[in-house]
mmCIF file of C-alpha atoms in Angstrom:
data_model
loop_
_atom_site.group_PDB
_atom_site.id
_atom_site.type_symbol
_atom_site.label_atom_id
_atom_site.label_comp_id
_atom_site.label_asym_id
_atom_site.label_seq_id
_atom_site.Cartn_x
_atom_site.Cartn_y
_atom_site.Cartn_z
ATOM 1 C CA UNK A 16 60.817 296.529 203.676
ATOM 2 C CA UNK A 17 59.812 297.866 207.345
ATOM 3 C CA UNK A 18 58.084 296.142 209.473
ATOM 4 C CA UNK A 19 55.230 297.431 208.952
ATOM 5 C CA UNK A 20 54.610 296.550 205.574
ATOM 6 C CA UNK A 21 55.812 293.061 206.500
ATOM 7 C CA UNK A 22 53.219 292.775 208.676
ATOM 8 C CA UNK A 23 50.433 294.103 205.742
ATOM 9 C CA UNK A 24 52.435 291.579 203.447
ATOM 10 C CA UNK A 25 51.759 288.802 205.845
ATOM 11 C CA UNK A 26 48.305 289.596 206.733
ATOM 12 C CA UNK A 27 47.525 289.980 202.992
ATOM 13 C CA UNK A 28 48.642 286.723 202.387
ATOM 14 C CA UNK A 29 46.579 285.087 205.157
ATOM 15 C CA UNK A 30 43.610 286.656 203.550
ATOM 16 C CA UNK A 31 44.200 285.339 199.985
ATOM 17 C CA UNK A 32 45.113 281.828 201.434
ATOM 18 C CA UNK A 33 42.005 281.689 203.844
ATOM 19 C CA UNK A 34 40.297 282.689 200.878
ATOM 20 C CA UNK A 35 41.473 279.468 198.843
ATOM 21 C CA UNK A 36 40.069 277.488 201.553
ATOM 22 C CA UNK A 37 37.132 279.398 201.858
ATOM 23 C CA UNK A 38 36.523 278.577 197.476
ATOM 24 C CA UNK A 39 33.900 276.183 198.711
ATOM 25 C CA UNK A 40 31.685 278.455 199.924
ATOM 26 C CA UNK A 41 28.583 277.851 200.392
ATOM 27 C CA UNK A 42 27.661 275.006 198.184
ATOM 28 C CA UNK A 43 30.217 272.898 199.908
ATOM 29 C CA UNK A 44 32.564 272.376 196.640
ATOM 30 C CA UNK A 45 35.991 270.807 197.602
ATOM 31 C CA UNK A 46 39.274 273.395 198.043
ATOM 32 C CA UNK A 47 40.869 273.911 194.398
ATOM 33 C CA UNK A 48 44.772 273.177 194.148
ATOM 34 C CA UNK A 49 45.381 273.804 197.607
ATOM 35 C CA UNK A 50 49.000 272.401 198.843
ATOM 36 C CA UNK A 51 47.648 269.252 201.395
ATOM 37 C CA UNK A 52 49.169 270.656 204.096
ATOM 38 C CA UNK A 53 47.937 273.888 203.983
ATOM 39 C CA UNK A 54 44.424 272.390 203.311
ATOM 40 C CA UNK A 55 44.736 270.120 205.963
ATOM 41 C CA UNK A 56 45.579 272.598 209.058
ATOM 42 C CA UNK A 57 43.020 275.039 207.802
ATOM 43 C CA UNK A 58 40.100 273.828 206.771
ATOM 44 C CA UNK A 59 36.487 273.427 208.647
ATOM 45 C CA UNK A 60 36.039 270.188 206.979
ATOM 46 C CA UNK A 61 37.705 267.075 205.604
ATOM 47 C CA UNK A 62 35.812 264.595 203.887
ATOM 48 C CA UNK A 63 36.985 261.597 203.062
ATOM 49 C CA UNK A 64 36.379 259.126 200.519
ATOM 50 C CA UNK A 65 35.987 255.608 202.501
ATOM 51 C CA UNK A 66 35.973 253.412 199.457
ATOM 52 C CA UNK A 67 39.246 255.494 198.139
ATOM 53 C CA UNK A 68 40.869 256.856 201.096
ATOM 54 C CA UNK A 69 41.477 260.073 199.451
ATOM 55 C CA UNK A 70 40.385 263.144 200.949
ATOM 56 C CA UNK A 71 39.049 267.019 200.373
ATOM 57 C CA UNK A 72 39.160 270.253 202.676
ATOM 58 C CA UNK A 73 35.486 271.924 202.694
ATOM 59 C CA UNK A 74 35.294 275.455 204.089
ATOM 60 C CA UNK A 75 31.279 274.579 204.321
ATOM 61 C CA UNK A 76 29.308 271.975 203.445
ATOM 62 C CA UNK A 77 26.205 273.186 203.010
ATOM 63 C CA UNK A 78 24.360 269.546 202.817
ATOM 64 C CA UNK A 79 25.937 267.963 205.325
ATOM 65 C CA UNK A 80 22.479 267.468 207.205
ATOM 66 C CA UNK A 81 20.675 265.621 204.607
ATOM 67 C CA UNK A 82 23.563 264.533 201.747
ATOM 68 C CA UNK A 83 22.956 260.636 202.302
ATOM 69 C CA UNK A 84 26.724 260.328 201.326
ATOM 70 C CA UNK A 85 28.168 261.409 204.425
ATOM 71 C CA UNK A 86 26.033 258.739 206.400
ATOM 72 C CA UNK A 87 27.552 256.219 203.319
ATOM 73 C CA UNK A 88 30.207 256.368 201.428
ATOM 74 C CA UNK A 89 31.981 259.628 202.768
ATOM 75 C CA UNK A 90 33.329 260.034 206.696
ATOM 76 C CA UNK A 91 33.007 264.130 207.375
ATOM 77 C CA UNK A 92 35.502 265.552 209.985
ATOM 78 C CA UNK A 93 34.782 269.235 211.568
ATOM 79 C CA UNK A 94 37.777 270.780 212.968
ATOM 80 C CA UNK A 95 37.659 271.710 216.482
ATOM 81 C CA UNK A 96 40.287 274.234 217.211
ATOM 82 C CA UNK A 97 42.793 274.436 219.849
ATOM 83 C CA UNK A 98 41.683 275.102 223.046
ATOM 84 C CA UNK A 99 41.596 273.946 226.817
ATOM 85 C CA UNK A 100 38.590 272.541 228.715
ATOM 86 C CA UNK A 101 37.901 271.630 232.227
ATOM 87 C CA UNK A 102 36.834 267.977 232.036
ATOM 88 C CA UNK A 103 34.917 265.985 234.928
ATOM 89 C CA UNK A 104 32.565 266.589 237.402
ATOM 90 C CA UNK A 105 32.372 268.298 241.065
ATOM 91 C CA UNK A 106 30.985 266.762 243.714
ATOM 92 C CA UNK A 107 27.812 268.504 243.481
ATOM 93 C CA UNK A 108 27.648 268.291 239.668
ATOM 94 C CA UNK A 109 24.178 266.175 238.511
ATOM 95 C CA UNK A 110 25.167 262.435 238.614
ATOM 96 C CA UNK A 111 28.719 262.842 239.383
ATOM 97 C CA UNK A 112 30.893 259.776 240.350
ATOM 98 C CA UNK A 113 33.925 259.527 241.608
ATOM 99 C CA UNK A 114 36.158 258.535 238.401
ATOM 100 C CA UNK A 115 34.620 262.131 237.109
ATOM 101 C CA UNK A 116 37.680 264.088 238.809
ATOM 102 C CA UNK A 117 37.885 267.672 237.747
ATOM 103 C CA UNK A 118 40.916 267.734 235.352
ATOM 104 C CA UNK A 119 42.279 270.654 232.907
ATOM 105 C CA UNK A 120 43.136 269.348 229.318
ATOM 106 C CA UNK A 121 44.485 271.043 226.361
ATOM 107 C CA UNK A 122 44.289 270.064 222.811
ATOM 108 C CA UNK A 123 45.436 271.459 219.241
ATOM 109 C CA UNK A 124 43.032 271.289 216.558
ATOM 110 C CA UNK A 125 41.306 268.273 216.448
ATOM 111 C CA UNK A 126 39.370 266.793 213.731
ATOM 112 C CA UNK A 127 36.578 264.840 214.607
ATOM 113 C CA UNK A 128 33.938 263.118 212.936
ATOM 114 C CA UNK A 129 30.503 264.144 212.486
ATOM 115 C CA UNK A 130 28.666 261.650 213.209
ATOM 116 C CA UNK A 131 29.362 258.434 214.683
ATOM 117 C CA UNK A 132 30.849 255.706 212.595
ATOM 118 C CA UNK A 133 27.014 254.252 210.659
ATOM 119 C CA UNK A 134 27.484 251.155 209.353
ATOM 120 C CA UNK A 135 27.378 251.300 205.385
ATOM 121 C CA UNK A 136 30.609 253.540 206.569
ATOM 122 C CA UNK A 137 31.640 250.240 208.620
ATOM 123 C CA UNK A 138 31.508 247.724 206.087
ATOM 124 C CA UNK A 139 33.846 250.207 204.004
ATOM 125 C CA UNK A 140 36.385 250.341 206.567
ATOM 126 C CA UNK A 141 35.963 246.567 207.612
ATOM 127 C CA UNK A 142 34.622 244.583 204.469
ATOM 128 C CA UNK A 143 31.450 243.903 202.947
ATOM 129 C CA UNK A 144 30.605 241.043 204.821
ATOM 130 C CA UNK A 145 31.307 242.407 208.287
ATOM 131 C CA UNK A 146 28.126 242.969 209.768
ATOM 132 C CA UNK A 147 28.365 242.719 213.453
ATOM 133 C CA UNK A 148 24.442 244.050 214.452
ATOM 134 C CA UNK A 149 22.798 241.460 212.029
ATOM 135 C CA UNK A 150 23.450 238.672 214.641
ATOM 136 C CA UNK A 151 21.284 240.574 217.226
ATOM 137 C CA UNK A 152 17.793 240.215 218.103
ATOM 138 C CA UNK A 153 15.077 242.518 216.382
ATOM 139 C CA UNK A 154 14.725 244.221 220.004
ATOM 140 C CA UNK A 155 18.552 245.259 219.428
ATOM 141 C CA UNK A 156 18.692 245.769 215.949
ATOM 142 C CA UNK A 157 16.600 248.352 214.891
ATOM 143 C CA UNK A 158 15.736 248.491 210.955
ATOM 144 C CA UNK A 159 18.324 245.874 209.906
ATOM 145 C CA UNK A 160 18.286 247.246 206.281
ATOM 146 C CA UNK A 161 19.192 250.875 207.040
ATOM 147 C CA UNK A 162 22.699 251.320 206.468
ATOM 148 C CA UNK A 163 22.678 254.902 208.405
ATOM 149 C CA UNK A 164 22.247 253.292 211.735
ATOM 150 C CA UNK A 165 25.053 253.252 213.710
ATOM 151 C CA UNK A 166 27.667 250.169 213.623
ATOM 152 C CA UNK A 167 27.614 248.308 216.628
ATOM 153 C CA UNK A 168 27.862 245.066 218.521
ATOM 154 C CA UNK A 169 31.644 246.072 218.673
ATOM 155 C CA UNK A 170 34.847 245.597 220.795
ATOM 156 C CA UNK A 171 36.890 248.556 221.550
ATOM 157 C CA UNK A 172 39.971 246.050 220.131
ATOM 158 C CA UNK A 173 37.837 245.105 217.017
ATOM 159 C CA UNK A 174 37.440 248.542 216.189
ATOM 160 C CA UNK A 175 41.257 249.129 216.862
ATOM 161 C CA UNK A 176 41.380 246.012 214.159
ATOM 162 C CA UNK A 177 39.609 247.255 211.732
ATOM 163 C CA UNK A 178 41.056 250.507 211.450
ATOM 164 C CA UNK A 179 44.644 249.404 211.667
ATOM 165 C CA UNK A 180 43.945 247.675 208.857
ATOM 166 C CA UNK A 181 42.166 249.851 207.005
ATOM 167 C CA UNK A 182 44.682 252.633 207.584
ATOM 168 C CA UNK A 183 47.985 250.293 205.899
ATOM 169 C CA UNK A 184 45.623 249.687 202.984
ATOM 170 C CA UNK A 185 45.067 253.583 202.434
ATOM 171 C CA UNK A 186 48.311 255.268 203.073
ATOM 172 C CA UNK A 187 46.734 258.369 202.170
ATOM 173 C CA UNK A 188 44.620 258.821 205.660
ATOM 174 C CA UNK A 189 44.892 258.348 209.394
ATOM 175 C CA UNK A 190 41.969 257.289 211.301
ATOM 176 C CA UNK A 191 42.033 256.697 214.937
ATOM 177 C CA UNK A 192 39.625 256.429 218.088
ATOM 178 C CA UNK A 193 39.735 259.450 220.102
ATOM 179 C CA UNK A 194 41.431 258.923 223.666
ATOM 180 C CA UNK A 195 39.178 258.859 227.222
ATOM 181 C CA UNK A 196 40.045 263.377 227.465
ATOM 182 C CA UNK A 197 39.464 263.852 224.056
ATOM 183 C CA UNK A 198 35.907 262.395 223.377
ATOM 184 C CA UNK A 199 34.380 264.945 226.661
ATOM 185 C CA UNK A 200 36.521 267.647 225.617
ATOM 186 C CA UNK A 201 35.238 267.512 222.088
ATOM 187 C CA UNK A 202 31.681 266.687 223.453
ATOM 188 C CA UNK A 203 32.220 270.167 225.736
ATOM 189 C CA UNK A 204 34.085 271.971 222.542
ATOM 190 C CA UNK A 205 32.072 275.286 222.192
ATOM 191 C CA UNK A 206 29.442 274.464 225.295
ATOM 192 C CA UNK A 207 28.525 277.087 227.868
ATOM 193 C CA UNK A 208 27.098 274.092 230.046
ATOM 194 C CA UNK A 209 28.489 271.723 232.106
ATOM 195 C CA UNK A 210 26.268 268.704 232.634
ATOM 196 C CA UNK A 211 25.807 268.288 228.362
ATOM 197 C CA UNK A 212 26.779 269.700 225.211
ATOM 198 C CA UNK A 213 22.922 271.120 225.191
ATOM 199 C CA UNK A 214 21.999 272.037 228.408
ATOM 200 C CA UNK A 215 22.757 271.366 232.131
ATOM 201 C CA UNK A 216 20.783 269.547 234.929
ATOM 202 C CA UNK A 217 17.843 271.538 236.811
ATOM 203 C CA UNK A 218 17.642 272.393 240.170
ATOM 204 C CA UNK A 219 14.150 270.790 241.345
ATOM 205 C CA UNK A 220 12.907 272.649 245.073
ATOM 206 C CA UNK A 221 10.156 270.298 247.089
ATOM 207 C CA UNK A 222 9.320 272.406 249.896
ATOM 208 C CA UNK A 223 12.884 272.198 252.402
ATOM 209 C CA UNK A 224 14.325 269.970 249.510
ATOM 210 C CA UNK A 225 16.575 270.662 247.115
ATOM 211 C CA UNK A 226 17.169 268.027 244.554
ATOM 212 C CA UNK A 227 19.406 268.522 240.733
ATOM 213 C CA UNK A 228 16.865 266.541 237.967
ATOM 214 C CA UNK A 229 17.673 266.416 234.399
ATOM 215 C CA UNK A 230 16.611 268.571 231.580
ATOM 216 C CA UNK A 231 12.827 268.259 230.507
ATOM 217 C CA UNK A 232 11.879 265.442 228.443
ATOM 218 C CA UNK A 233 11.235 268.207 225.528
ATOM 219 C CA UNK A 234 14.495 269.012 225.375
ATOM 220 C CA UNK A 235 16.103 265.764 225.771
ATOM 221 C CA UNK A 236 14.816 264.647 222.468
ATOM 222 C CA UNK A 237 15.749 267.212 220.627
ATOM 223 C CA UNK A 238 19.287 266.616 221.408
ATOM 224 C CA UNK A 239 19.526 262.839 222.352
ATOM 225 C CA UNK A 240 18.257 259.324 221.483
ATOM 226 C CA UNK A 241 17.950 258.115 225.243
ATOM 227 C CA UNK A 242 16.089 255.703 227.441
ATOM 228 C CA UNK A 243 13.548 258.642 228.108
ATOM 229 C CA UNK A 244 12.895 259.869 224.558
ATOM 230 C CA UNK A 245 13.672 256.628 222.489
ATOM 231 C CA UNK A 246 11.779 253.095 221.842
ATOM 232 C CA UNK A 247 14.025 251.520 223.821
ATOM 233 C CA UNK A 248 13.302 248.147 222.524
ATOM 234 C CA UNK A 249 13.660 249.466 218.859
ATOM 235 C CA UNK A 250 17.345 249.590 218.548
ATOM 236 C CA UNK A 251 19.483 252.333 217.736
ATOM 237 C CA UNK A 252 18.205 255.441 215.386
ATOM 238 C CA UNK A 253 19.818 256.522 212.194
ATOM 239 C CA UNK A 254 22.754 258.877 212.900
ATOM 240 C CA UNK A 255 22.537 262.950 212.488
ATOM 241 C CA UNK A 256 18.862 263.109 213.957
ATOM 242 C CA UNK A 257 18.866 265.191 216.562
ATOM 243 C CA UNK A 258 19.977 268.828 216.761
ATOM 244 C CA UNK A 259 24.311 269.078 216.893
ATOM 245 C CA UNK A 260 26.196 270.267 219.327
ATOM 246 C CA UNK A 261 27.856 273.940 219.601
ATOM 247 C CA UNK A 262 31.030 272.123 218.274
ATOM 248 C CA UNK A 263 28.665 270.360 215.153
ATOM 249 C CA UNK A 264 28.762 267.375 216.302
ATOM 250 C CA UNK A 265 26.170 264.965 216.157
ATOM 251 C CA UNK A 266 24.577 261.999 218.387
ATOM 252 C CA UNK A 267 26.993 262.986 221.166
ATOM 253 C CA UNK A 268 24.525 261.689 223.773
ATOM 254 C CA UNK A 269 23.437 258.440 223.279
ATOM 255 C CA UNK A 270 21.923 256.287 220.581
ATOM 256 C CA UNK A 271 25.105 253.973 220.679
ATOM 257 C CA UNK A 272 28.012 253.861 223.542
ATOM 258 C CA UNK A 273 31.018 255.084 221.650
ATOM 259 C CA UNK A 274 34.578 253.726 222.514
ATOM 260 C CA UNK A 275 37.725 255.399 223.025
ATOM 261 C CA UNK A 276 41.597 254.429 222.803
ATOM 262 C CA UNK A 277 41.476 254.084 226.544
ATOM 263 C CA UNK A 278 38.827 251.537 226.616
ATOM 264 C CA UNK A 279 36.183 253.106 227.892
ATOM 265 C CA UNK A 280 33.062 253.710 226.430
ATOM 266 C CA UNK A 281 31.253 257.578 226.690
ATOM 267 C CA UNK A 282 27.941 259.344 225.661
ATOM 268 C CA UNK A 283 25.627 256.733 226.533
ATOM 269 C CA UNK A 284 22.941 254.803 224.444
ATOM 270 C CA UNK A 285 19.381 254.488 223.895
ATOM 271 C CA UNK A 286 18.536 251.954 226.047
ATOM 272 C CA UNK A 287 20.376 254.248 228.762
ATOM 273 C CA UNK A 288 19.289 257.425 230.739
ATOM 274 C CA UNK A 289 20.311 260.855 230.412
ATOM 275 C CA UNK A 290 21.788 260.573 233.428
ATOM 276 C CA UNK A 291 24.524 257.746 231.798
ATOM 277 C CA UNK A 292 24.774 260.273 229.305
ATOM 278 C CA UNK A 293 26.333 263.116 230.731
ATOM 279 C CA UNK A 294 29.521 264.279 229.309
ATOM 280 C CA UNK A 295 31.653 263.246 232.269
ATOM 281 C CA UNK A 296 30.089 259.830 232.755
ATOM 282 C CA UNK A 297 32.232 256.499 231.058
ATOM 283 C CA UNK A 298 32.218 253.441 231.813
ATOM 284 C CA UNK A 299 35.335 250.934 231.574
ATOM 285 C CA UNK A 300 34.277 247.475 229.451
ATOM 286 C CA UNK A 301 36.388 244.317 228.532
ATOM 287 C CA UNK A 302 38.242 245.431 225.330
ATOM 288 C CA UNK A 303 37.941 242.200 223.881
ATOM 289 C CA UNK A 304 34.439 241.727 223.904
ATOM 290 C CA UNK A 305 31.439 243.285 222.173
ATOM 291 C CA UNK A 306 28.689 244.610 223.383
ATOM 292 C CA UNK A 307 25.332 245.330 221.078
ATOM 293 C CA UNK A 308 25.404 248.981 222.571
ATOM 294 C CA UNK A 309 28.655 249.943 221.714
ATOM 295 C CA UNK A 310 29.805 251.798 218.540
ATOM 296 C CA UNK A 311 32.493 254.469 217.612
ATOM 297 C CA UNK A 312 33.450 258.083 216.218
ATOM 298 C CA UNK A 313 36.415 258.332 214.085
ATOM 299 C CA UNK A 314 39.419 261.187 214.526
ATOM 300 C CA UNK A 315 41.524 262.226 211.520
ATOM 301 C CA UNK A 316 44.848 262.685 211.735
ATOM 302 C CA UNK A 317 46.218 265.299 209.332
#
C-alpha cells in the first residue's frame, strides 16, 4: 500500500471512530461499545455515576443546563484540550498582586468538571450524613434544603479526605482537585480576555485621570454570583446559574471559593468582589481548617 492510501486508510478510520463517539449526538445518549480508552481520550464529556462510580463518554449533552441529575446524582466533566496559557497578571493588569507573576503553562487534555462540586453530589462522595453547611448560620447557608447549592464549609485536606476515600471504594474512577496552574488555566481555557473568563476590566478616564474599574454591574451578573450582584447575606446560589465560560464551565467566578491541590483557594465567592474574583487572584488558607466560603471542582483522571 503507498503512502498515500495509508494516509486515506488512516484518516478514514479517524472519521468512523470520531463518529462512534460522536453516536450521542444531539440528545446526549452515552457512546455505544466504545473500547474505554478510546472513549476516554476522545470524548467532550464524561459523566459519571457518583452513587456507582461507573462512567459514560457523551459527544453532547444536550440537557446539561437544566437535567437536575448532573447537579445530583451525576458529576459531568468537559474536556479541555491541550493547550498552553499565559497565567498571572502584569503589573498594570486590574487588581494585580504580586503572587500574580506572569508564568507560561502547558497542559494535555484536561477534564474538568462542570460545575462545582453541589452538595447532594457531596454527600455521594462523602456519606449521607456529611453535611458540613448545615452547622452554619441562615446568613451563610442559603436554602438549607436545596441540594444544588454548592458544598461548602470545607478544608482543602477534608476534601483531599473525602475523595481519597471515595476513589479506593470505586476503582473504576479518579477524581482529584485541580492544582494552583490548572484551575486559572482552565478558568482562561478558550478566553480572549485577560482579567475573566467573560470580560476584562474597563479603563475609567476622570478628566487627567486614568483609572482600570471592573466590568458593569450588568454584566457581572450574568456571569458571576459576587458581592456586587448577589444577596450577600443569603448564602451561596444553586450551581450552573449564570452564563458558562468559553471553555463551558460554570460558576468560575464566585458563589463559593474553590480549593486546589496546592492549597489555595481561586474564583472568589459571593460575599467577595469581582475584584477577588479575577482569574489570577488566590488566596493561600490553613489546609486544615474550613471555612463556610470554601468549596471545590472535581478533575477526572482518565
Amino acid at each position: 500500500m503507498t503512502d498515500r492510501w495509508k494516509r486515506l486508510a488512516s484518516a478514514v478510520m479517524g472519521v468512523l471512530l470520531m463518529g462512534l463517539v460522536g453516536c450521542a449526538g444531539s440528545g446526549g445518549s452515552p457512546t455505544e461499545n466504545l473500547s474505554d480508552s478510546a472513549a476516554l481520550h476522545r470524548a467532550r464529556y464524561i459523566v459519571v455515576d457518583l452513587a456507582t462510580g461507573s462512567h459514560d463518554a457523551f459527544a453532547t449533552i444536550a440537557d446539561l443546563d437544566t437535567a437536575a441529575a448532573y447537579r445530583t446524582t451525576h458529576m459531568v466533566f468537559v474536556r479541555l484540550p491541550a493547550a498552553s496559557a499565559e497565567l498571572g497578571s502584569a503589573a498594570f493588569d486590574y487588581g494585580h498582586q504580586e503572587d500574580e507573576a506572569l508564568r507560561s503553562f502547558s497542559s494535555q487534555d484536561l477534564l474538568v468538571a462542570v460545575f462545582p462540586c453541589t452538595r447532594a453530589q457531596w454527600q455521594l462522595i462523602a456519606g449521607a450524613t456529611d453535611t458540613p453547611w448545615s452547622t452554619l448560620p441562615a446568613g451563610l447557608l442559603g436554602d438549607g434544603s436545596d441540594t444544588s447549592l454548592p458544598a461548602h464549609n470545607l478544608s482543602p485536606d477534608r476534601i483531599r479526605e473525602a475523595i481519597d476515600t471515595y476513589n479506593s471504594a470505586h476503582p473504576d474512577v479518579l477524581l482529584r482537585l485541580p492544582s494552583d496552574d490548572e484551575w486559572e488555566y482552565a478558568c482562561r481555557h478558550g478566553a480572549t480576555t485577560r482579567d475573566y473568563c467573560f470580560a476584562n476590566s474597563r479603563t475609567v478616564i476622570t478628566g487627567t485621570d486614568v483609572t482600570r474599574a471592573p466590568p458593569t454591574t450588568t454584566t457581572i451578573a450574568e456571569h458571576a454570583v459576587v458581592w456586587e450582584t448577589s444577596d450577600t447575606d443569603g448564602g451561596p446560589q444553586p450551581v450552573g446559574e449564570r452564563s458558562p465560560s468559553s471553555a463551558g464551565l460554570y460558576d468560575m467566578h464566585g458563589n463559593v471559593w474553590e480549593a486546589t491541590a496546592d492549597g489555595t483557594l481561586r474564583g472568589g465567592s459571593w460575599r467577595d468582589t469581582i475584584m477577588q474574583a479575577r482569574c489570577a487572584n488566590r488566596n493561600a488558607v490553613d489546609v486544615a481548617v474550613a471555612h463556610p466560603l470554601v468549596g471545590f471542582r472535581l478533575v477526572f483522571v482518565p
